[in-house]
Coordinates of C-alpha atoms and ligand atoms in Angstrom, one line a residue:
X1126 CA -6.2 -4.9 7.7
X1127 CA -8.4 -3.7 10.5
X1128 CA -10.3 -0.5 10.0
X1129 CA -10.6 1.9 12.9
X1130 CA -14.1 2.1 14.2
X1131 CA -13.8 5.3 16.2
X1132 CA -15.2 8.6 15.1
X1133 CA -13.7 11.9 16.0
X1134 CA -13.4 15.3 14.4
X1135 CA -10.1 14.2 12.9
X1136 CA -11.3 11.0 11.4
X1137 CA -14.6 11.9 9.8
X1138 CA -13.0 11.7 6.4
X1139 CA -13.2 8.6 4.3
X1140 CA -10.4 6.1 4.8
X1141 CA -8.0 5.7 2.0
X1142 CA -7.9 2.1 0.8
X1143 CA -4.2 1.6 0.2
X1144 CA -2.3 2.6 3.3
X1145 CA 0.6 0.2 3.5
X1146 CA 3.9 2.0 3.2
X1147 CA 7.2 0.3 3.5
X1148 CA 9.7 1.6 6.0
X1149 CA 12.5 3.5 4.3
X1150 CA 15.1 3.1 6.9
X1151 CA 15.4 2.0 10.4
X1152 CA 15.8 0.1 13.3
X1153 CA 16.0 -3.7 13.4
X1154 CA 13.1 -5.5 14.8
X1155 CA 10.6 -2.7 14.2
X1156 CA 8.0 -3.0 11.4
X1157 CA 5.7 -0.2 10.5
X1158 CA 2.6 -0.6 8.4
X1159 CA -0.6 1.3 7.5
X1160 CA 1.2 4.6 7.8
X1161 CA -0.9 7.5 6.8
X1162 CA -1.1 11.2 7.3
X1163 CA -4.7 12.3 7.4
X1164 CA -5.4 15.9 6.4
X1165 CA -8.6 17.8 7.1
X1166 CA -9.1 21.4 6.1
X1167 CA -6.2 23.7 5.0
X1168 CA -4.4 25.3 8.0
X1169 CA -5.6 22.6 10.5
X1170 CA -3.2 20.1 11.9
X1171 CA -2.9 16.7 10.2
X1172 CA -2.9 13.5 12.1
X1173 CA -0.5 10.6 11.5
X1174 CA -1.6 7.0 12.1
X1175 CA 0.4 3.8 11.8
X1176 CA 0.8 0.3 13.2
X1177 CA 4.2 -0.5 14.7
X1178 CA 5.2 -4.1 15.5
X1179 CA 8.2 -4.9 17.7
X1180 CA 9.6 -8.1 16.1
X1181 CA 12.8 -7.8 18.0
X1182 CA 13.9 -9.1 21.3
X1183 CA 14.2 -5.8 23.2
X1184 CA 11.5 -3.5 24.5
X1185 CA 11.4 -0.3 22.5
X1186 CA 10.2 3.0 23.8
X1187 CA 8.7 5.5 21.3
X1188 CA 9.3 9.0 22.5
X1189 CA 8.7 11.4 19.6
X1190 CA 8.3 12.1 15.9
X1191 CA 9.5 14.6 13.4
X1192 CA 8.6 15.4 9.8
X1193 CA 9.9 17.9 7.3
X1194 CA 6.2 18.2 6.3
X1195 CA 5.2 19.5 9.7
X1196 CA 6.4 22.6 11.5
X1197 CA 6.2 20.4 14.6
X1198 CA 5.2 16.8 15.2
X1199 CA 4.0 15.5 18.5
X1200 CA 2.7 12.2 19.9
X1201 CA -0.8 12.8 21.2
X1202 CA -3.5 10.7 22.7
X1203 CA -7.2 11.3 22.6
X1204 CA -8.9 10.4 25.9
X1205 CA -12.6 10.5 26.8
X1206 CA -13.0 12.4 30.1
X1207 CA -16.4 13.1 31.5
X1208 CA -17.9 12.7 28.1
X1209 CA -15.5 15.1 26.5
X1210 CA -12.7 14.1 24.0
X1211 CA -9.5 15.5 25.2
X1212 CA -6.0 15.5 23.7
X1213 CA -3.0 14.9 25.8
X1214 CA 0.7 14.3 25.2
X1215 CA 1.2 10.6 24.8
X1216 CA 4.4 10.5 26.8
X1217 CA 6.7 7.5 26.4
X1218 CA 5.2 4.5 24.8
X1219 CA 6.7 1.1 25.5
X1220 CA 6.4 -1.7 23.0
X1221 CA 7.4 -5.1 24.4
X1222 CA 8.9 -7.7 22.1
X1223 CA 6.0 -9.3 20.2
X1224 CA 3.7 -6.4 20.9
X1225 CA 2.1 -4.0 18.4
X1226 CA 1.4 -0.4 19.0
X1227 CA -1.4 1.1 17.1
X1228 CA -1.9 4.8 16.3
X1229 CA -5.5 5.1 15.2
X1230 CA -8.4 7.6 15.3
X1231 CA -9.8 7.9 18.8
X1232 CA -6.5 7.0 20.4
X1233 CA -2.9 7.9 19.7
X1234 CA -1.9 10.1 16.8
X1235 CA 1.0 12.0 15.5
X1236 CA -0.1 15.6 15.6
X1237 CA 1.3 17.4 12.6
X1238 CA 1.3 21.1 13.3
X1239 CA 1.2 23.5 10.4
X1240 CA 1.4 20.9 7.6
X1241 CA 3.4 21.9 4.5
X1242 CA 1.3 24.1 2.2
X1243 CA 1.6 21.5 -0.6
X1244 CA 0.7 18.5 1.5
X1245 CA -2.6 18.1 -0.3
X1246 CA -0.8 17.6 -3.6
X1247 CA 1.6 15.0 -2.2
X1248 CA 1.1 11.3 -2.3
X1249 CA 3.2 10.8 0.9
X1250 CA 5.3 12.5 3.4
X1251 CA 8.3 11.2 5.4
X1252 CA 7.9 10.9 9.1
X1253 CA 10.7 9.9 11.5
X1254 CA 9.8 8.1 14.7
X1255 CA 12.2 8.6 17.6
X1256 CA 13.0 6.0 20.3
X1257 CA 14.4 6.5 23.7
X1258 CA 17.6 4.6 22.9
X1259 CA 18.4 7.1 20.1
X1260 CA 17.1 4.9 17.3
X1261 CA 15.0 6.4 14.6
X1262 CA 12.7 4.8 12.1
X1263 CA 11.7 6.7 9.0
X1264 CA 8.7 5.8 6.9
X1265 CA 6.6 7.3 4.2
X1266 CA 3.1 8.2 5.4
X1267 CA 0.6 8.2 2.6
X1268 CA -1.4 11.4 2.5
X1269 CA -5.1 10.6 3.0
X1270 CA -8.2 12.8 2.9
X1271 CA -7.4 14.9 -0.1
Ligands
CU1353 CU1 -3.3 15.9 18.7

């Protein structure tokens, strides 16, 4: 497993060592691994990271996320602009057959607004990834940083 090398405000916490979570349900030809929800301090958004491989024969387009553990979940991207780290909506993310999309500190993340009050006490939370063709992929994201 590759470890992210970026440092941002959201990723200053130690990495959990066991991050692999099997997909619970979903879409053929999509394999999610290393799914984690990283929490920082209470009241701040949590950040979801994962690796998503397209092992199917069609291009998939990731368009959104949802979780009962977040008041709202959004796909975001960190971008360095003029020396300042900015956060932008990720938009639609295409994954061609054979390609892997990585959400990792310093790049893409699932922004989990208003995480559930008890998230710190939970081992994992379910997150549903949404695709343009209407498919969804639900996976358990292990809670890291607590
Ligand atoms: Cu964000």
